[in-house]
CSV table of C-alpha atoms in Angstrom, one decimal:
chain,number,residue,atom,x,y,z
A,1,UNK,CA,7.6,-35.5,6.4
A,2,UNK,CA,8.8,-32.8,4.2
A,3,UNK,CA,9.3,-29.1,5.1
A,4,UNK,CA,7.5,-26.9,2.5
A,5,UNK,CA,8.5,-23.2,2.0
A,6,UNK,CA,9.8,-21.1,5.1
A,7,UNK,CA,11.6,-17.7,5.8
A,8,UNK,CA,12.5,-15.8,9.1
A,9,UNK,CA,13.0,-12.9,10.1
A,10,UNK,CA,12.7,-9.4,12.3
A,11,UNK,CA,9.4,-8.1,11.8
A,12,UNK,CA,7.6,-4.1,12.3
A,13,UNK,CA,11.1,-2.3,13.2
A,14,UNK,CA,10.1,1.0,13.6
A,15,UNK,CA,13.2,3.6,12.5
A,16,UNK,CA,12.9,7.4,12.4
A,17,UNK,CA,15.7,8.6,10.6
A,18,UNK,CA,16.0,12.6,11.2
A,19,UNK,CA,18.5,14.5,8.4
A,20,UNK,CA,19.2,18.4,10.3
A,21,UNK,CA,19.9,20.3,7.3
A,22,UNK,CA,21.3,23.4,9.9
A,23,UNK,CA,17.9,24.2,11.8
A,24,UNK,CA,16.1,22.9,9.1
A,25,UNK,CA,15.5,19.1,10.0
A,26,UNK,CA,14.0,16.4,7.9
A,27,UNK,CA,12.0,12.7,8.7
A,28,UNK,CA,11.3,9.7,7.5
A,29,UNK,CA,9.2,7.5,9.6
A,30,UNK,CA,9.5,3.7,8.3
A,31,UNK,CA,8.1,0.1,9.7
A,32,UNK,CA,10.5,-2.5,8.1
A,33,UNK,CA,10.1,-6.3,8.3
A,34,UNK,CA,12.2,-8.5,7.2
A,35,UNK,CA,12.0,-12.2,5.7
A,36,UNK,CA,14.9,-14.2,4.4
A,37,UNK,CA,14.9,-17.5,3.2
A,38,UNK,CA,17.2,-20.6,1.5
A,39,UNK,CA,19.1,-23.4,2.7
A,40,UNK,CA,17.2,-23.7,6.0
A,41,UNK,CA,16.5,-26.7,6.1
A,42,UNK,CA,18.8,-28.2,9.0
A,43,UNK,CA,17.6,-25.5,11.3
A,44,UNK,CA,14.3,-27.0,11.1
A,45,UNK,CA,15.3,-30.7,10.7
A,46,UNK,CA,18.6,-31.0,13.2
A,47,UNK,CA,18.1,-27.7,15.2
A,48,UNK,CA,21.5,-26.5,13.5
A,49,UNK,CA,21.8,-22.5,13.8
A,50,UNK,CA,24.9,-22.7,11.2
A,51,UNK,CA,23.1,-21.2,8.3
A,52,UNK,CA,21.2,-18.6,10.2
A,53,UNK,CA,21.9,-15.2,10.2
A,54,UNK,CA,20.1,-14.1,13.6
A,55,UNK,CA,16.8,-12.1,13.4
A,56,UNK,CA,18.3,-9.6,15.5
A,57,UNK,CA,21.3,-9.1,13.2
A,58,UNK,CA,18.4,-8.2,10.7
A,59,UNK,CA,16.8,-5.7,13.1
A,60,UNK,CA,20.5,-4.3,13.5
A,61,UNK,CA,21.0,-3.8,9.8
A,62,UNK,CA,17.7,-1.8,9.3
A,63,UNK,CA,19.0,0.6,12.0
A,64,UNK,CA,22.7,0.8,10.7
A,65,UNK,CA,21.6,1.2,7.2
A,66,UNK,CA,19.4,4.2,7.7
A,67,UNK,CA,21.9,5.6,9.2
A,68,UNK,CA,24.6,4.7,6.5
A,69,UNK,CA,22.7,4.7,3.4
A,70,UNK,CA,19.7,7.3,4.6
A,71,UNK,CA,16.4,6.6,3.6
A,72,UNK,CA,15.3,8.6,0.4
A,73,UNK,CA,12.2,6.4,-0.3
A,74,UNK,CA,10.4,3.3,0.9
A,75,UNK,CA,11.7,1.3,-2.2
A,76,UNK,CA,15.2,2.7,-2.3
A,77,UNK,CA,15.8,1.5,1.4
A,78,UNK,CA,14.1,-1.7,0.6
A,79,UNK,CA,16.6,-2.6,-2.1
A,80,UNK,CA,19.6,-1.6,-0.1
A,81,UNK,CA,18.4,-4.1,2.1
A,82,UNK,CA,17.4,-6.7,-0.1
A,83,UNK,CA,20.7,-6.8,-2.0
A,84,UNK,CA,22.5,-6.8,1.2
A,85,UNK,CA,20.8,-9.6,2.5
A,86,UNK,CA,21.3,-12.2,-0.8
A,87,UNK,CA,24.6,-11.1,-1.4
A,88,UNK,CA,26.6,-11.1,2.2
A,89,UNK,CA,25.4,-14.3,3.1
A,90,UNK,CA,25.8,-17.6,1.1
A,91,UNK,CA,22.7,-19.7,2.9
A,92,UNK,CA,20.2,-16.6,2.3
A,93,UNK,CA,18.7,-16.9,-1.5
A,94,UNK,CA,15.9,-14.7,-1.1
A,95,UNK,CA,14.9,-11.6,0.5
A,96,UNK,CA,11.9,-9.8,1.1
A,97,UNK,CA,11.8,-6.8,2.5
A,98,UNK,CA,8.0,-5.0,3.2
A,99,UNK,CA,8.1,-1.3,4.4
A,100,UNK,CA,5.3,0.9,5.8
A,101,UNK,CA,6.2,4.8,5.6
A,102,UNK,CA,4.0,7.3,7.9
A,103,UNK,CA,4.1,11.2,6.6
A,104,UNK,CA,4.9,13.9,9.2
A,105,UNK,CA,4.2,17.3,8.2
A,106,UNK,CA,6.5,20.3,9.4
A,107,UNK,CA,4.4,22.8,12.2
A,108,UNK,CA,4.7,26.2,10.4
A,109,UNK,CA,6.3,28.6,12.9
A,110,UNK,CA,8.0,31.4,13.1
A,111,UNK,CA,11.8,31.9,13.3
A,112,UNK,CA,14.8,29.8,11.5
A,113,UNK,CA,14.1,26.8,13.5
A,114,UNK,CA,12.4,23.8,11.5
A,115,UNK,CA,12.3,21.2,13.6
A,116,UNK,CA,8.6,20.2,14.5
A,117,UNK,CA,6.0,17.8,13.4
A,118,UNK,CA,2.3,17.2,13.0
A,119,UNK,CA,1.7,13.4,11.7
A,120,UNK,CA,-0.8,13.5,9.0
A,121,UNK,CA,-3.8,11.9,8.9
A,122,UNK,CA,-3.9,9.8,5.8
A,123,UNK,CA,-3.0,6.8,4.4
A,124,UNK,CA,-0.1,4.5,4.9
A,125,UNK,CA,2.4,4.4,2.4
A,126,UNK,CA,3.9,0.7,1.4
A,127,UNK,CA,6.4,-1.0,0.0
A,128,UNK,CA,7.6,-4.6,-0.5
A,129,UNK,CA,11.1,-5.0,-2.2
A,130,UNK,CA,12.2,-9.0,-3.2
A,131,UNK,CA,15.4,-10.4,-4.1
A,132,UNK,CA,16.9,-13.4,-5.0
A,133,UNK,CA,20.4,-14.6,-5.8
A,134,UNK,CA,20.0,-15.2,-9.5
A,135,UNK,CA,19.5,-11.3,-10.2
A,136,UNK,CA,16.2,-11.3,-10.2
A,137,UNK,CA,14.0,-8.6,-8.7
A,138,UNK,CA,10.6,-7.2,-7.0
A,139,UNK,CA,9.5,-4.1,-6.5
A,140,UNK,CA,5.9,-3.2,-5.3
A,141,UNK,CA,4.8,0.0,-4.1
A,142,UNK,CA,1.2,0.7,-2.5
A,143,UNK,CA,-0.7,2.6,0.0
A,144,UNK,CA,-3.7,1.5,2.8
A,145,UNK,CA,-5.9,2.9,4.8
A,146,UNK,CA,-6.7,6.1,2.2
A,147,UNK,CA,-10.1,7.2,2.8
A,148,UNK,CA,-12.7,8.8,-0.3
A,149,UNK,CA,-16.0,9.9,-0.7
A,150,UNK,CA,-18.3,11.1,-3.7
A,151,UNK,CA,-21.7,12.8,-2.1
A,152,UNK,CA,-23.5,11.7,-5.9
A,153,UNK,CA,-22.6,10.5,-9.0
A,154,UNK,CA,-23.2,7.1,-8.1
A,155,UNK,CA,-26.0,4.6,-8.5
A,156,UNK,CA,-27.1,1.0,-8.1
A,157,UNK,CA,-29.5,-0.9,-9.6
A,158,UNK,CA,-30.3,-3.3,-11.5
A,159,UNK,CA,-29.0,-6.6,-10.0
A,160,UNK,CA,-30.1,-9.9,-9.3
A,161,UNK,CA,-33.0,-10.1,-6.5
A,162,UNK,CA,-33.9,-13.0,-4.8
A,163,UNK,CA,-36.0,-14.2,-1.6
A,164,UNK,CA,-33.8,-12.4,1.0
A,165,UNK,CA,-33.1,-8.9,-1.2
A,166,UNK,CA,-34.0,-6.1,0.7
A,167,UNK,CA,-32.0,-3.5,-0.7
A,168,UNK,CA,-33.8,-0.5,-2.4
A,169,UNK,CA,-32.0,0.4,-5.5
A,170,UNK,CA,-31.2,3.8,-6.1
A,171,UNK,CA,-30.2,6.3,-8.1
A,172,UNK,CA,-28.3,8.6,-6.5
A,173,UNK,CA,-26.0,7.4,-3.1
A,174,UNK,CA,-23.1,8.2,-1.5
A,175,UNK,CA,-20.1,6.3,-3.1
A,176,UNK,CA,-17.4,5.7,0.2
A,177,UNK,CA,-14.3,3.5,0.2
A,178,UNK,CA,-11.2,2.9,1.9
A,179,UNK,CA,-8.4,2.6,-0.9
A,180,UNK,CA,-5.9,-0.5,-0.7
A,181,UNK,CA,-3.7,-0.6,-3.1
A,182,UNK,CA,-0.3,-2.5,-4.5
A,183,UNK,CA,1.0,-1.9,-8.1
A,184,UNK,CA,3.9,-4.2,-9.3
A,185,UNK,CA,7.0,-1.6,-10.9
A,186,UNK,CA,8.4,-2.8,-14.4
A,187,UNK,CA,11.9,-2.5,-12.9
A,188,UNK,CA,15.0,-4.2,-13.2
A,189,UNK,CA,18.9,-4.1,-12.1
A,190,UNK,CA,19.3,-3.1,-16.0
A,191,UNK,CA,16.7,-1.0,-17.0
A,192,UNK,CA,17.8,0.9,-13.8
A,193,UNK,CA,20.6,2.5,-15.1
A,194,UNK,CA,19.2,3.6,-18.2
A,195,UNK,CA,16.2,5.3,-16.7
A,196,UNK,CA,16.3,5.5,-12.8
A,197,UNK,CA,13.1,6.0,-10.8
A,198,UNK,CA,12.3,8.8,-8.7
A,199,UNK,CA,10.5,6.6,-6.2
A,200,UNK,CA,8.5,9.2,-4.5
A,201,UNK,CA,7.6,11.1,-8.0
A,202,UNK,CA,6.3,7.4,-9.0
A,203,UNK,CA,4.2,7.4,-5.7
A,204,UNK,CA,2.4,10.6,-6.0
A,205,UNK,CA,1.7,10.2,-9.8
A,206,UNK,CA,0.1,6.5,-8.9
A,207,UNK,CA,-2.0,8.2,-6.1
A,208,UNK,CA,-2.8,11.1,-7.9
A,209,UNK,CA,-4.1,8.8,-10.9
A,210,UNK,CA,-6.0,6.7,-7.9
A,211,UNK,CA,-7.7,9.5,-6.7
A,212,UNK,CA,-8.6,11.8,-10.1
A,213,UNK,CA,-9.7,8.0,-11.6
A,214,UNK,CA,-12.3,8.1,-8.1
A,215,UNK,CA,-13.5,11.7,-8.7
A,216,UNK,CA,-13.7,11.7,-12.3
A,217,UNK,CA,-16.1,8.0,-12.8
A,218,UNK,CA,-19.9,8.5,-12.7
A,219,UNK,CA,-20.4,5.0,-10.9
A,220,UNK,CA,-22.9,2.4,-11.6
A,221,UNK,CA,-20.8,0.1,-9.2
A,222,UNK,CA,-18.3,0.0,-6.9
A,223,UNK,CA,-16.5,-2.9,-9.3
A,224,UNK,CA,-16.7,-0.1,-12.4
A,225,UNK,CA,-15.1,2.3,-10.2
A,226,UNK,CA,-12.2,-0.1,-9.5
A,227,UNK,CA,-11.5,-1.2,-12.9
A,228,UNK,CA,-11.5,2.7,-13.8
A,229,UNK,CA,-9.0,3.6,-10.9
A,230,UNK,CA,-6.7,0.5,-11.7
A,231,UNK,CA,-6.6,1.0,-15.1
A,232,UNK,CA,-5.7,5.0,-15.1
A,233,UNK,CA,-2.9,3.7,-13.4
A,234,UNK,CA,-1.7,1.3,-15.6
A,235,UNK,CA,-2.0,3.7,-18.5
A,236,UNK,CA,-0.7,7.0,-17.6
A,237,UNK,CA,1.9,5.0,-15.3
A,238,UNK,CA,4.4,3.3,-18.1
A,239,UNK,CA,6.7,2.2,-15.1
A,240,UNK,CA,4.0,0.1,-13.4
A,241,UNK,CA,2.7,-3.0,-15.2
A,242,UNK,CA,0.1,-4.4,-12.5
A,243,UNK,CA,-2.4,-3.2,-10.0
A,244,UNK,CA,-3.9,-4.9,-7.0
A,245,UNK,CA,-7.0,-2.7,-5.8
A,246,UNK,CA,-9.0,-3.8,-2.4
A,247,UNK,CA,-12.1,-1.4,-1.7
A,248,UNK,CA,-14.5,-2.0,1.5
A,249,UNK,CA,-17.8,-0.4,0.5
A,250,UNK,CA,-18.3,2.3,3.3
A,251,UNK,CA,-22.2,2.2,3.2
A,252,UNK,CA,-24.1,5.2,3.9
A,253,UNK,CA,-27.7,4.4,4.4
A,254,UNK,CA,-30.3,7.4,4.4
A,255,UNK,CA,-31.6,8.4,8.1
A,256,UNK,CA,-35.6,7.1,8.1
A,257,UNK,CA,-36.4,11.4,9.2
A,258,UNK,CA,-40.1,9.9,8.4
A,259,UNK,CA,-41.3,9.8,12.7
A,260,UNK,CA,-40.3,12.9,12.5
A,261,UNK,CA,-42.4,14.1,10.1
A,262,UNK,CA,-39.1,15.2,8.2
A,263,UNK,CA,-38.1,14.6,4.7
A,264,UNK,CA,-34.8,13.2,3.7
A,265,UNK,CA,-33.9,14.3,0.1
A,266,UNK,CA,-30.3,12.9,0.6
A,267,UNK,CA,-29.1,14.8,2.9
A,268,UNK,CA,-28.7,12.9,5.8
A,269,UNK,CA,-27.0,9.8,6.4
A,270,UNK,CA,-26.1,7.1,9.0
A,271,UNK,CA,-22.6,5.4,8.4
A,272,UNK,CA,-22.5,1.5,8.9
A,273,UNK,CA,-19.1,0.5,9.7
A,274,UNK,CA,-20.0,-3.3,9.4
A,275,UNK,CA,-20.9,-6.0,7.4
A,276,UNK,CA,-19.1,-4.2,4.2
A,277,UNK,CA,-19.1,-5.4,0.6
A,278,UNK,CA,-15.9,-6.1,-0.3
A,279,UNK,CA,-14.9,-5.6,-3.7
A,280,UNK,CA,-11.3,-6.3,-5.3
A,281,UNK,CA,-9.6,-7.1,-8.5
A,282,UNK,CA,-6.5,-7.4,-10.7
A,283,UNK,CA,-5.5,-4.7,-13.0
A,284,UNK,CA,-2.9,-5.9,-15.5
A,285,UNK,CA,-1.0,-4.3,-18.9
A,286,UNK,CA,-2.1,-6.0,-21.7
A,287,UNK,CA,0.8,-8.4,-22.3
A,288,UNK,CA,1.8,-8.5,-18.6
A,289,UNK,CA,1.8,-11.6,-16.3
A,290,UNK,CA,0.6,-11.6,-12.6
A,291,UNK,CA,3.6,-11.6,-10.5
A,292,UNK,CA,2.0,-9.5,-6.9
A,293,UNK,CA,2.5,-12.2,-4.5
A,294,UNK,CA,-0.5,-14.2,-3.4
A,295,UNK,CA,0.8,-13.6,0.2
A,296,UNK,CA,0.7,-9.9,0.3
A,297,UNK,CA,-0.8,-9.0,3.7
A,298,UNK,CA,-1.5,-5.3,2.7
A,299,UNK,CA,-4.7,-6.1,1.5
């Protein structure tokens, strides 16, 4: 027998880090897993624990680092623990650290005091953050769960038909998806220093570009409308060399008003929640090699 590639770890601990700025308070709401792996071989082959740094020693650090370092992004966080990981302990050669961030928004009321919160309804924010002891690094940002619609400006037709096509083709449809996304940053411990990265800036602008790429395509397929999203990213983001895009077709199917003696000029629709196309793709720079990990659970 011969043990293949393994990691352990402390997985989905939730952390709220709060920051009172006087009666003004601040919060970051994270979900951090951990997974750490190297010489573990004897703990699989013997049973000996003498390499392992426990899994609740991991949970620990999340919790004392937010409180020691703060948290001012997914990523930033991420690295702190990845580099603490690989470099305090001598069996540990790799770290991987995968973050989920849920937004609050502050209740507007009146008076000084600042200090409550309305969770937003929108997508999850994501990050996974990979280190290993020769230097080397991994930063991939993301989101899930981000819901979009276009009323019109989308069609389908024209595609192979055989025995068991039923689908009408049409001109004009509703265009739904839920957004998954992971984009691979162009960052290392060097090029750090010379231009450091505003982690949350580089989140908005990749969303932003995600969502004015949706709007702006006239769509003759969902797959088009992919390959438009990833690549606005890629080119108006020079920070971010690859995009992994995930979109479940939302299908809206026109209401049959007919029995009714009703027309439907597109107006009124039924939602189907399931089966969904599924339609996803790699975005890359030209130039660029695929490096998002096959294992990415995000999508």
């Amino acid at each position: 027998m011969i043990l293949g590639q393994n990691q352990y770890g402390k997985a989905e601990s939730r952390v709220v880090r709060i920051v009172r700025d006087g009666a003004t308070h601040h919060i970051k709401d994270l979900n951090v897993s951990v997974a750490l792996s190297g010489d573990m071989e004897e703990v699989h082959l013997s049973g000996s624990n003498a390499n392992v740094l426990t899994t609740d020693a991991t949970k620990n650090t999340v919790f004392a680092f937010a409180k020691e370092h703060g948290v001012d992004s997914a990523e930033q966080f991420g690295i702190h623990l990845a580099r603490h990981f690989v470099t305090s302990q001598a069996s540990i050669r790799t770290a991987r650290i995968r973050v989920e961030e849920y937004a609050w928004e502050r209740i507007a009321v009146p008076g000084p005091k600042q200090h409550s919160f309305v969770r937003r309804d929108q997508e999850t924010r994501t990050a996974q953050i990979t280190f290993d002891d020769g230097g080397a690094w991994q930063i991939v940002s993301g989101l899930k769960d981000l819901v979009v619609l276009n009323s019109t400006d989308s069609e389908f037709h024209g595609y192979v038909k055989d025995r068991y096509t039923t689908l009408p083709e049409t001109r004009d449809r509703i265009l739904a998806t839920e957004v998954n996304a992971c984009w691979r940053h162009a960052w290392t411990e060097e090029t750090a220093g010379a231009r450091p990265v505003d982690w949350d800036r580089s989140y908005a602008e990749a969303r932003r570009h995600l969502l004015s790429a949706f709007a702006d395509t006239y769509s003759l397929s969902l797959q088009q409308t992919l390959y438009q999203m990833g690549s606005r990213v890629i080119d108006q983001c020079p920070g971010i060399d690859e995009i992994r895009l995930s979109l479940p077709n939302k299908h809206h199917f026109l209401a049959d008003l007919a029995p009714f003696g009703l027309e439907n000029d597109n107006e009124v629709y039924y939602a189907a929640d399931r089966p969904y196309g599924l339609i996803e793709a790699t975005i890359l720079r030209d130039g660029a090699e695929a490096g998002i990990p096959a294992d990415l659970t995000n999508l």
